[in-house]
Amino acid sequence: ATGRAERLFGYDAGALAGKPFGDLFAPESERIARSRLDRLVRGAASSDDDSGEIIGRRRQGGLISLQLTLGRANVSGTRFHALFRDMTRWKEAQTDM
């Protein structure tokens, strides 16, 4: 799954390991993404408002429309997972309608 995220954001294999979470988002969306992660760290069962669009930032500088779902990867809450859904084609189809 990490390989798909790396391709989505335009990184080479292994390049996302250790990268700050906030670096994956445009400035206006970084605050939203960090807030969702902070709620999980503080004990929420899942991130709320996962359906809201956020803007990702590709390594080459381009922007990408995303849906972000965050969750706990273990019961103790020391590890988390992030699911990124590329909404670009959907948004383009919506605009064409």
mmCIF file of N, CA, C and O in Angstrom:
data_model
loop_
_atom_site.group_PDB
_atom_site.id
_atom_site.type_symbol
_atom_site.label_atom_id
_atom_site.label_comp_id
_atom_site.label_asym_id
_atom_site.label_seq_id
_atom_site.Cartn_x
_atom_site.Cartn_y
_atom_site.Cartn_z
ATOM 1 N N ALA A 1 0.828 -1.200 0.000
ATOM 2 C CA ALA A 1 0.000 0.000 0.000
ATOM 3 C C ALA A 1 0.872 1.263 0.000
ATOM 4 O O ALA A 1 0.482 2.265 -0.558
ATOM 5 N N THR A 2 2.036 1.177 0.636
ATOM 6 C CA THR A 2 2.920 2.341 0.662
ATOM 7 C C THR A 2 3.355 2.710 -0.754
ATOM 8 O O THR A 2 3.458 3.882 -1.088
ATOM 9 N N GLY A 3 3.592 1.697 -1.586
ATOM 10 C CA GLY A 3 4.002 1.957 -2.966
ATOM 11 C C GLY A 3 2.959 2.750 -3.728
ATOM 12 O O GLY A 3 3.292 3.628 -4.520
ATOM 13 N N ARG A 4 1.682 2.461 -3.484
ATOM 14 C CA ARG A 4 0.621 3.211 -4.159
ATOM 15 C C ARG A 4 0.599 4.661 -3.697
ATOM 16 O O ARG A 4 0.382 5.568 -4.495
ATOM 17 N N ALA A 5 0.792 4.881 -2.415
ATOM 18 C CA ALA A 5 0.822 6.252 -1.896
ATOM 19 C C ALA A 5 2.014 7.007 -2.475
ATOM 20 O O ALA A 5 1.899 8.173 -2.838
ATOM 21 N N GLU A 6 3.137 6.327 -2.586
ATOM 22 C CA GLU A 6 4.313 6.975 -3.169
ATOM 23 C C GLU A 6 4.046 7.377 -4.617
ATOM 24 O O GLU A 6 4.380 8.491 -5.028
ATOM 25 N N ARG A 7 3.403 6.505 -5.383
ATOM 26 C CA ARG A 7 3.062 6.846 -6.774
ATOM 27 C C ARG A 7 2.058 7.992 -6.817
ATOM 28 O O ARG A 7 2.176 8.896 -7.644
ATOM 29 N N LEU A 8 1.059 7.959 -5.945
ATOM 30 C CA LEU A 8 0.042 9.008 -5.903
ATOM 31 C C LEU A 8 0.667 10.379 -5.687
ATOM 32 O O LEU A 8 0.315 11.352 -6.336
ATOM 33 N N PHE A 9 1.635 10.447 -4.775
ATOM 34 C CA PHE A 9 2.268 11.716 -4.447
ATOM 35 C C PHE A 9 3.532 11.990 -5.257
ATOM 36 O O PHE A 9 4.156 13.038 -5.108
ATOM 37 N N GLY A 10 3.932 11.049 -6.133
ATOM 38 C CA GLY A 10 5.068 11.271 -7.026
ATOM 39 C C GLY A 10 6.425 11.015 -6.404
ATOM 40 O O GLY A 10 7.422 11.608 -6.832
ATOM 41 N N TYR A 11 6.502 10.115 -5.427
ATOM 42 C CA TYR A 11 7.774 9.814 -4.770
ATOM 43 C C TYR A 11 8.330 8.479 -5.250
ATOM 44 O O TYR A 11 7.575 7.602 -5.657
ATOM 45 N N ASP A 12 9.637 8.319 -5.170
ATOM 46 C CA ASP A 12 10.285 7.054 -5.470
ATOM 47 C C ASP A 12 10.021 6.080 -4.329
ATOM 48 O O ASP A 12 9.691 6.488 -3.212
ATOM 49 N N ALA A 13 10.197 4.787 -4.605
ATOM 50 C CA ALA A 13 9.979 3.749 -3.604
ATOM 51 C C ALA A 13 10.798 4.028 -2.341
ATOM 52 O O ALA A 13 11.990 4.328 -2.419
ATOM 53 N N GLY A 14 10.167 3.962 -1.213
ATOM 54 C CA GLY A 14 10.825 4.166 0.069
ATOM 55 C C GLY A 14 10.988 5.606 0.490
ATOM 56 O O GLY A 14 11.402 5.892 1.605
ATOM 57 N N ALA A 15 10.646 6.545 -0.384
ATOM 58 C CA ALA A 15 10.906 7.961 -0.099
ATOM 59 C C ALA A 15 9.943 8.577 0.909
ATOM 60 O O ALA A 15 10.245 9.613 1.488
ATOM 61 N N LEU A 16 8.791 7.957 1.139
ATOM 62 C CA LEU A 16 7.840 8.521 2.103
ATOM 63 C C LEU A 16 8.158 8.132 3.546
ATOM 64 O O LEU A 16 7.683 8.782 4.468
ATOM 65 N N ALA A 17 8.941 7.088 3.730
ATOM 66 C CA ALA A 17 9.281 6.641 5.076
ATOM 67 C C ALA A 17 9.963 7.761 5.850
ATOM 68 O O ALA A 17 10.949 8.338 5.392
ATOM 69 N N GLY A 18 9.398 8.106 6.991
ATOM 70 C CA GLY A 18 9.977 9.138 7.843
ATOM 71 C C GLY A 18 9.641 10.561 7.434
ATOM 72 O O GLY A 18 10.045 11.510 8.098
ATOM 73 N N LYS A 19 8.909 10.737 6.342
ATOM 74 C CA LYS A 19 8.536 12.077 5.889
ATOM 75 C C LYS A 19 7.431 12.618 6.793
ATOM 76 O O LYS A 19 6.507 11.903 7.139
ATOM 77 N N PRO A 20 7.491 13.878 7.182
ATOM 78 C CA PRO A 20 6.431 14.450 8.018
ATOM 79 C C PRO A 20 5.071 14.371 7.327
ATOM 80 O O PRO A 20 4.942 14.674 6.132
ATOM 81 N N PHE A 21 4.052 13.944 8.065
ATOM 82 C CA PHE A 21 2.691 13.772 7.558
ATOM 83 C C PHE A 21 2.187 15.047 6.880
ATOM 84 O O PHE A 21 1.606 15.003 5.802
ATOM 85 N N GLY A 22 2.421 16.177 7.481
ATOM 86 C CA GLY A 22 1.920 17.448 6.953
ATOM 87 C C GLY A 22 2.502 17.834 5.615
ATOM 88 O O GLY A 22 1.885 18.596 4.865
ATOM 89 N N ASP A 23 3.681 17.306 5.270
ATOM 90 C CA ASP A 23 4.314 17.639 3.990
ATOM 91 C C ASP A 23 3.542 17.105 2.787
ATOM 92 O O ASP A 23 3.801 17.503 1.659
ATOM 93 N N LEU A 24 2.592 16.203 3.023
ATOM 94 C CA LEU A 24 1.830 15.618 1.925
ATOM 95 C C LEU A 24 0.657 16.486 1.483
ATOM 96 O O LEU A 24 -0.020 16.159 0.517
ATOM 97 N N PHE A 25 0.429 17.605 2.169
ATOM 98 C CA PHE A 25 -0.766 18.391 1.915
ATOM 99 C C PHE A 25 -0.442 19.836 1.568
ATOM 100 O O PHE A 25 0.554 20.389 2.003
ATOM 101 N N ALA A 26 -1.339 20.432 0.801
ATOM 102 C CA ALA A 26 -1.249 21.867 0.519
ATOM 103 C C ALA A 26 -1.458 22.601 1.847
ATOM 104 O O ALA A 26 -2.123 22.086 2.752
ATOM 105 N N PRO A 27 -0.887 23.791 1.988
ATOM 106 C CA PRO A 27 -0.967 24.507 3.269
ATOM 107 C C PRO A 27 -2.376 24.626 3.838
ATOM 108 O O PRO A 27 -2.582 24.429 5.035
ATOM 109 N N GLU A 28 -3.367 24.890 2.998
ATOM 110 C CA GLU A 28 -4.725 25.064 3.513
ATOM 111 C C GLU A 28 -5.337 23.752 4.002
ATOM 112 O O GLU A 28 -6.263 23.762 4.809
ATOM 113 N N SER A 29 -4.825 22.616 3.547
ATOM 114 C CA SER A 29 -5.344 21.317 3.968
ATOM 115 C C SER A 29 -4.491 20.667 5.050
ATOM 116 O O SER A 29 -4.951 19.741 5.720
ATOM 117 N N GLU A 30 -3.272 21.130 5.209
ATOM 118 C CA GLU A 30 -2.391 20.536 6.214
ATOM 119 C C GLU A 30 -3.008 20.631 7.605
ATOM 120 O O GLU A 30 -2.992 19.678 8.375
ATOM 121 N N ARG A 31 -3.597 21.788 7.930
ATOM 122 C CA ARG A 31 -4.216 21.982 9.240
ATOM 123 C C ARG A 31 -5.352 20.982 9.475
ATOM 124 O O ARG A 31 -5.472 20.399 10.549
ATOM 125 N N ILE A 32 -6.159 20.734 8.456
ATOM 126 C CA ILE A 32 -7.275 19.801 8.560
ATOM 127 C C ILE A 32 -6.758 18.377 8.799
ATOM 128 O O ILE A 32 -7.241 17.668 9.678
ATOM 129 N N ALA A 33 -5.777 17.959 8.008
ATOM 130 C CA ALA A 33 -5.224 16.618 8.127
ATOM 131 C C ALA A 33 -4.571 16.420 9.497
ATOM 132 O O ALA A 33 -4.766 15.390 10.145
ATOM 133 N N ARG A 34 -3.805 17.399 9.954
ATOM 134 C CA ARG A 34 -3.165 17.290 11.267
ATOM 135 C C ARG A 34 -4.195 17.247 12.392
ATOM 136 O O ARG A 34 -4.031 16.514 13.363
ATOM 137 N N SER A 35 -5.261 18.022 12.254
ATOM 138 C CA SER A 35 -6.319 18.029 13.264
ATOM 139 C C SER A 35 -6.977 16.656 13.369
ATOM 140 O O SER A 35 -7.240 16.166 14.475
ATOM 141 N N ARG A 36 -7.240 16.027 12.245
ATOM 142 C CA ARG A 36 -7.822 14.682 12.257
ATOM 143 C C ARG A 36 -6.886 13.687 12.938
ATOM 144 O O ARG A 36 -7.313 12.868 13.750
ATOM 145 N N LEU A 37 -5.595 13.765 12.612
ATOM 146 C CA LEU A 37 -4.621 12.868 13.226
ATOM 147 C C LEU A 37 -4.511 13.145 14.722
ATOM 148 O O LEU A 37 -4.465 12.210 15.528
ATOM 149 N N ASP A 38 -4.497 14.406 15.116
ATOM 150 C CA ASP A 38 -4.417 14.756 16.542
ATOM 151 C C ASP A 38 -5.589 14.177 17.331
ATOM 152 O O ASP A 38 -5.418 13.721 18.459
ATOM 153 N N ARG A 39 -6.806 14.197 16.744
ATOM 154 C CA ARG A 39 -7.969 13.620 17.433
ATOM 155 C C ARG A 39 -7.776 12.128 17.666
ATOM 156 O O ARG A 39 -8.139 11.604 18.718
ATOM 157 N N LEU A 40 -7.191 11.438 16.697
ATOM 158 C CA LEU A 40 -6.915 10.011 16.880
ATOM 159 C C LEU A 40 -5.882 9.787 17.969
ATOM 160 O O LEU A 40 -6.027 8.897 18.800
ATOM 161 N N VAL A 41 -4.840 10.586 17.954
ATOM 162 C CA VAL A 41 -3.780 10.458 18.962
ATOM 163 C C VAL A 41 -4.349 10.673 20.363
ATOM 164 O O VAL A 41 -3.972 9.988 21.314
ATOM 165 N N ARG A 42 -5.307 11.603 20.484
ATOM 166 C CA ARG A 42 -5.922 11.899 21.791
ATOM 167 C C ARG A 42 -6.973 10.882 22.203
ATOM 168 O O ARG A 42 -7.536 10.991 23.282
ATOM 169 N N GLY A 43 -7.274 9.895 21.343
ATOM 170 C CA GLY A 43 -8.162 8.829 21.772
ATOM 171 C C GLY A 43 -9.433 8.624 20.989
ATOM 172 O O GLY A 43 -10.204 7.722 21.306
ATOM 173 N N ALA A 44 -9.696 9.421 19.973
ATOM 174 C CA ALA A 44 -10.905 9.206 19.167
ATOM 175 C C ALA A 44 -10.806 7.847 18.472
ATOM 176 O O ALA A 44 -9.725 7.379 18.133
ATOM 177 N N ALA A 45 -11.942 7.197 18.270
ATOM 178 C CA ALA A 45 -11.961 5.884 17.630
ATOM 179 C C ALA A 45 -11.602 5.968 16.153
ATOM 180 O O ALA A 45 -10.982 5.074 15.595
ATOM 181 N N SER A 46 -12.003 7.052 15.500
ATOM 182 C CA SER A 46 -11.675 7.263 14.090
ATOM 183 C C SER A 46 -11.702 8.754 13.824
ATOM 184 O O SER A 46 -12.197 9.530 14.639
ATOM 185 N N SER A 47 -11.166 9.146 12.680
ATOM 186 C CA SER A 47 -11.201 10.560 12.335
ATOM 187 C C SER A 47 -12.594 10.883 11.817
ATOM 188 O O SER A 47 -13.171 10.123 11.056
ATOM 189 N N ASP A 48 -13.143 11.989 12.240
ATOM 190 C CA ASP A 48 -14.476 12.355 11.780
ATOM 191 C C ASP A 48 -14.383 13.181 10.508
ATOM 192 O O ASP A 48 -13.328 13.639 10.117
ATOM 193 N N ASP A 49 -15.488 13.324 9.831
ATOM 194 C CA ASP A 49 -15.578 14.122 8.604
ATOM 195 C C ASP A 49 -14.583 13.647 7.541
ATOM 196 O O ASP A 49 -13.930 14.437 6.875
ATOM 197 N N ASP A 50 -14.478 12.320 7.385
ATOM 198 C CA ASP A 50 -13.572 11.770 6.388
ATOM 199 C C ASP A 50 -14.002 12.084 4.964
ATOM 200 O O ASP A 50 -13.221 11.964 4.036
ATOM 201 N N SER A 51 -15.258 12.465 4.782
ATOM 202 C CA SER A 51 -15.763 12.684 3.433
ATOM 203 C C SER A 51 -15.330 14.024 2.845
ATOM 204 O O SER A 51 -15.446 14.241 1.656
ATOM 205 N N GLY A 52 -14.836 14.921 3.683
ATOM 206 C CA GLY A 52 -14.446 16.232 3.192
ATOM 207 C C GLY A 52 -13.199 16.171 2.332
ATOM 208 O O GLY A 52 -12.273 15.424 2.591
ATOM 209 N N GLU A 53 -13.190 16.956 1.287
ATOM 210 C CA GLU A 53 -12.046 17.006 0.370
ATOM 211 C C GLU A 53 -10.881 17.745 1.016
ATOM 212 O O GLU A 53 -11.056 18.748 1.694
ATOM 213 N N ILE A 54 -9.705 17.210 0.794
ATOM 214 C CA ILE A 54 -8.484 17.915 1.163
ATOM 215 C C ILE A 54 -7.588 17.936 -0.077
ATOM 216 O O ILE A 54 -7.783 17.166 -1.008
ATOM 217 N N ILE A 55 -6.622 18.810 -0.057
ATOM 218 C CA ILE A 55 -5.738 18.968 -1.211
ATOM 219 C C ILE A 55 -4.350 18.446 -0.853
ATOM 220 O O ILE A 55 -3.714 18.916 0.084
ATOM 221 N N GLY A 56 -3.924 17.443 -1.613
ATOM 222 C CA GLY A 56 -2.596 16.888 -1.441
ATOM 223 C C GLY A 56 -1.596 17.645 -2.289
ATOM 224 O O GLY A 56 -1.954 18.331 -3.249
ATOM 225 N N ARG A 57 -0.338 17.497 -1.922
ATOM 226 C CA ARG A 57 0.737 18.179 -2.649
ATOM 227 C C ARG A 57 1.703 17.123 -3.174
ATOM 228 O O ARG A 57 2.336 16.399 -2.406
ATOM 229 N N ARG A 58 1.800 17.024 -4.492
ATOM 230 C CA ARG A 58 2.734 16.078 -5.105
ATOM 231 C C ARG A 58 4.166 16.592 -4.945
ATOM 232 O O ARG A 58 4.393 17.795 -4.828
ATOM 233 N N ARG A 59 5.094 15.667 -4.977
ATOM 234 C CA ARG A 59 6.514 16.029 -4.829
ATOM 235 C C ARG A 59 6.934 17.053 -5.871
ATOM 236 O O ARG A 59 7.696 17.982 -5.588
ATOM 237 N N GLN A 60 6.409 16.940 -7.102
ATOM 238 C CA GLN A 60 6.783 17.846 -8.176
ATOM 239 C C GLN A 60 6.099 19.202 -8.059
ATOM 240 O O GLN A 60 6.326 20.084 -8.878
ATOM 241 N N GLY A 61 5.220 19.370 -7.071
ATOM 242 C CA GLY A 61 4.579 20.659 -6.853
ATOM 243 C C GLY A 61 3.127 20.736 -7.263
ATOM 244 O O GLY A 61 2.447 21.693 -6.927
ATOM 245 N N GLY A 62 2.626 19.755 -7.991
ATOM 246 C CA GLY A 62 1.227 19.769 -8.389
ATOM 247 C C GLY A 62 0.310 19.461 -7.218
ATOM 248 O O GLY A 62 0.735 18.933 -6.191
ATOM 249 N N LEU A 63 -0.951 19.792 -7.380
ATOM 250 C CA LEU A 63 -1.944 19.550 -6.342
ATOM 251 C C LEU A 63 -2.885 18.442 -6.780
ATOM 252 O O LEU A 63 -3.105 18.232 -7.969
ATOM 253 N N ILE A 64 -3.458 17.725 -5.803
ATOM 254 C CA ILE A 64 -4.341 16.612 -6.080
ATOM 255 C C ILE A 64 -5.502 16.631 -5.082
ATOM 256 O O ILE A 64 -5.296 16.867 -3.888
ATOM 257 N N SER A 65 -6.706 16.425 -5.587
ATOM 258 C CA SER A 65 -7.895 16.374 -4.744
ATOM 259 C C SER A 65 -7.983 14.996 -4.096
ATOM 260 O O SER A 65 -7.935 13.976 -4.788
ATOM 261 N N LEU A 66 -8.110 14.960 -2.769
ATOM 262 C CA LEU A 66 -8.091 13.700 -2.028
ATOM 263 C C LEU A 66 -9.246 13.580 -1.051
ATOM 264 O O LEU A 66 -9.747 14.580 -0.533
ATOM 265 N N GLN A 67 -9.594 12.343 -0.773
ATOM 266 C CA GLN A 67 -10.406 12.018 0.392
ATOM 267 C C GLN A 67 -9.452 11.268 1.320
ATOM 268 O O GLN A 67 -8.764 10.341 0.884
ATOM 269 N N LEU A 68 -9.384 11.670 2.570
ATOM 270 C CA LEU A 68 -8.455 11.087 3.530
ATOM 271 C C LEU A 68 -9.233 10.399 4.637
ATOM 272 O O LEU A 68 -10.101 11.017 5.266
ATOM 273 N N THR A 69 -8.936 9.127 4.858
ATOM 274 C CA THR A 69 -9.508 8.382 5.971
ATOM 275 C C THR A 69 -8.358 7.936 6.860
ATOM 276 O O THR A 69 -7.402 7.333 6.379
ATOM 277 N N LEU A 70 -8.458 8.245 8.136
ATOM 278 C CA LEU A 70 -7.434 7.858 9.107
ATOM 279 C C LEU A 70 -8.038 6.898 10.116
ATOM 280 O O LEU A 70 -9.227 6.985 10.430
ATOM 281 N N GLY A 71 -7.219 6.008 10.637
ATOM 282 C CA GLY A 71 -7.686 5.083 11.659
ATOM 283 C C GLY A 71 -6.531 4.545 12.479
ATOM 284 O O GLY A 71 -5.368 4.739 12.139
ATOM 285 N N ARG A 72 -6.894 3.852 13.534
ATOM 286 C CA ARG A 72 -5.886 3.223 14.392
ATOM 287 C C ARG A 72 -5.445 1.905 13.764
ATOM 288 O O ARG A 72 -6.276 1.120 13.346
ATOM 289 N N ALA A 73 -4.149 1.670 13.762
ATOM 290 C CA ALA A 73 -3.613 0.421 13.234
ATOM 291 C C ALA A 73 -3.416 -0.609 14.343
ATOM 292 O O ALA A 73 -3.241 -1.785 14.072
ATOM 293 N N ASN A 74 -3.455 -0.158 15.610
ATOM 294 C CA ASN A 74 -3.358 -1.096 16.724
ATOM 295 C C ASN A 74 -4.209 -0.579 17.890
ATOM 296 O O ASN A 74 -4.574 0.595 17.944
ATOM 297 N N VAL A 75 -4.531 -1.454 18.805
ATOM 298 C CA VAL A 75 -5.429 -1.124 19.914
ATOM 299 C C VAL A 75 -4.833 -0.072 20.833
ATOM 300 O O VAL A 75 -5.542 0.794 21.349
ATOM 301 N N SER A 76 -3.545 -0.097 21.035
ATOM 302 C CA SER A 76 -2.909 0.849 21.955
ATOM 303 C C SER A 76 -2.860 2.275 21.403
ATOM 304 O O SER A 76 -2.569 3.214 22.127
ATOM 305 N N GLY A 77 -3.137 2.429 20.115
ATOM 306 C CA GLY A 77 -3.152 3.764 19.529
ATOM 307 C C GLY A 77 -1.776 4.358 19.310
ATOM 308 O O GLY A 77 -1.612 5.568 19.284
ATOM 309 N N THR A 78 -0.787 3.505 19.126
ATOM 310 C CA THR A 78 0.565 4.005 18.879
ATOM 311 C C THR A 78 0.914 4.013 17.391
ATOM 312 O O THR A 78 1.917 4.577 16.996
ATOM 313 N N ARG A 79 0.061 3.355 16.590
ATOM 314 C CA ARG A 79 0.272 3.312 15.138
ATOM 315 C C ARG A 79 -1.047 3.637 14.456
ATOM 316 O O ARG A 79 -2.109 3.262 14.922
ATOM 317 N N PHE A 80 -0.951 4.319 13.317
ATOM 318 C CA PHE A 80 -2.145 4.749 12.599
ATOM 319 C C PHE A 80 -1.998 4.415 11.125
ATOM 320 O O PHE A 80 -0.897 4.228 10.628
ATOM 321 N N HIS A 81 -3.116 4.341 10.425
ATOM 322 C CA HIS A 81 -3.068 4.143 8.979
ATOM 323 C C HIS A 81 -3.799 5.296 8.305
ATOM 324 O O HIS A 81 -4.667 5.931 8.900
ATOM 325 N N ALA A 82 -3.396 5.559 7.087
ATOM 326 C CA ALA A 82 -4.022 6.609 6.289
ATOM 327 C C ALA A 82 -4.415 6.005 4.946
ATOM 328 O O ALA A 82 -3.616 5.325 4.306
ATOM 329 N N LEU A 83 -5.654 6.237 4.546
ATOM 330 C CA LEU A 83 -6.147 5.800 3.251
ATOM 331 C C LEU A 83 -6.416 7.047 2.426
ATOM 332 O O LEU A 83 -7.196 7.915 2.833
ATOM 333 N N PHE A 84 -5.731 7.164 1.299
ATOM 334 C CA PHE A 84 -5.888 8.303 0.398
ATOM 335 C C PHE A 84 -6.681 7.846 -0.822
ATOM 336 O O PHE A 84 -6.316 6.867 -1.462
ATOM 337 N N ARG A 85 -7.724 8.565 -1.142
ATOM 338 C CA ARG A 85 -8.499 8.273 -2.356
ATOM 339 C C ARG A 85 -8.377 9.476 -3.280
ATOM 340 O O ARG A 85 -8.758 10.594 -2.919
ATOM 341 N N ASP A 86 -7.844 9.227 -4.480
ATOM 342 C CA ASP A 86 -7.671 10.283 -5.469
ATOM 343 C C ASP A 86 -9.041 10.648 -6.029
ATOM 344 O O ASP A 86 -9.700 9.839 -6.680
ATOM 345 N N MET A 87 -9.476 11.868 -5.782
ATOM 346 C CA MET A 87 -10.795 12.332 -6.211
ATOM 347 C C MET A 87 -10.721 13.188 -7.476
ATOM 348 O O MET A 87 -11.727 13.735 -7.914
ATOM 349 N N THR A 88 -9.555 13.288 -8.091
ATOM 350 C CA THR A 88 -9.354 14.177 -9.228
ATOM 351 C C THR A 88 -10.285 13.844 -10.390
ATOM 352 O O THR A 88 -10.976 14.719 -10.908
ATOM 353 N N ARG A 89 -10.334 12.586 -10.811
ATOM 354 C CA ARG A 89 -11.195 12.207 -11.939
ATOM 355 C C ARG A 89 -12.663 12.424 -11.606
ATOM 356 O O ARG A 89 -13.437 12.857 -12.449
ATOM 357 N N TRP A 90 -13.051 12.104 -10.387
ATOM 358 C CA TRP A 90 -14.433 12.312 -9.964
ATOM 359 C C TRP A 90 -14.796 13.789 -10.025
ATOM 360 O O TRP A 90 -15.852 14.161 -10.502
ATOM 361 N N LYS A 91 -13.894 14.645 -9.542
ATOM 362 C CA LYS A 91 -14.142 16.097 -9.563
ATOM 363 C C LYS A 91 -14.226 16.601 -11.001
ATOM 364 O O LYS A 91 -15.055 17.444 -11.310
ATOM 365 N N GLU A 92 -13.362 16.087 -11.876
ATOM 366 C CA GLU A 92 -13.409 16.497 -13.279
ATOM 367 C C GLU A 92 -14.722 16.077 -13.931
ATOM 368 O O GLU A 92 -15.329 16.841 -14.689
ATOM 369 N N ALA A 93 -15.191 14.865 -13.651
ATOM 370 C CA ALA A 93 -16.459 14.382 -14.203
ATOM 371 C C ALA A 93 -17.617 15.222 -13.675
ATOM 372 O O ALA A 93 -18.550 15.559 -14.411
ATOM 373 N N GLN A 94 -17.548 15.581 -12.407
ATOM 374 C CA GLN A 94 -18.589 16.425 -11.801
ATOM 375 C C GLN A 94 -18.642 17.790 -12.477
ATOM 376 O O GLN A 94 -19.697 18.321 -12.765
ATOM 377 N N THR A 95 -17.479 18.343 -12.768
ATOM 378 C CA THR A 95 -17.405 19.645 -13.432
ATOM 379 C C THR A 95 -17.958 19.572 -14.854
ATOM 380 O O THR A 95 -18.652 20.481 -15.306
ATOM 381 N N ASP A 96 -17.676 18.455 -15.554
ATOM 382 C CA ASP A 96 -18.147 18.269 -16.929
ATOM 383 C C ASP A 96 -19.658 18.157 -17.007
ATOM 384 O O ASP A 96 -20.257 18.457 -18.041
ATOM 385 N N MET A 97 -20.281 17.713 -15.932
ATOM 386 C CA MET A 97 -21.739 17.565 -15.920
ATOM 387 C C MET A 97 -22.355 18.932 -15.873
ATOM 388 O O MET A 97 -23.315 19.323 -16.226
#
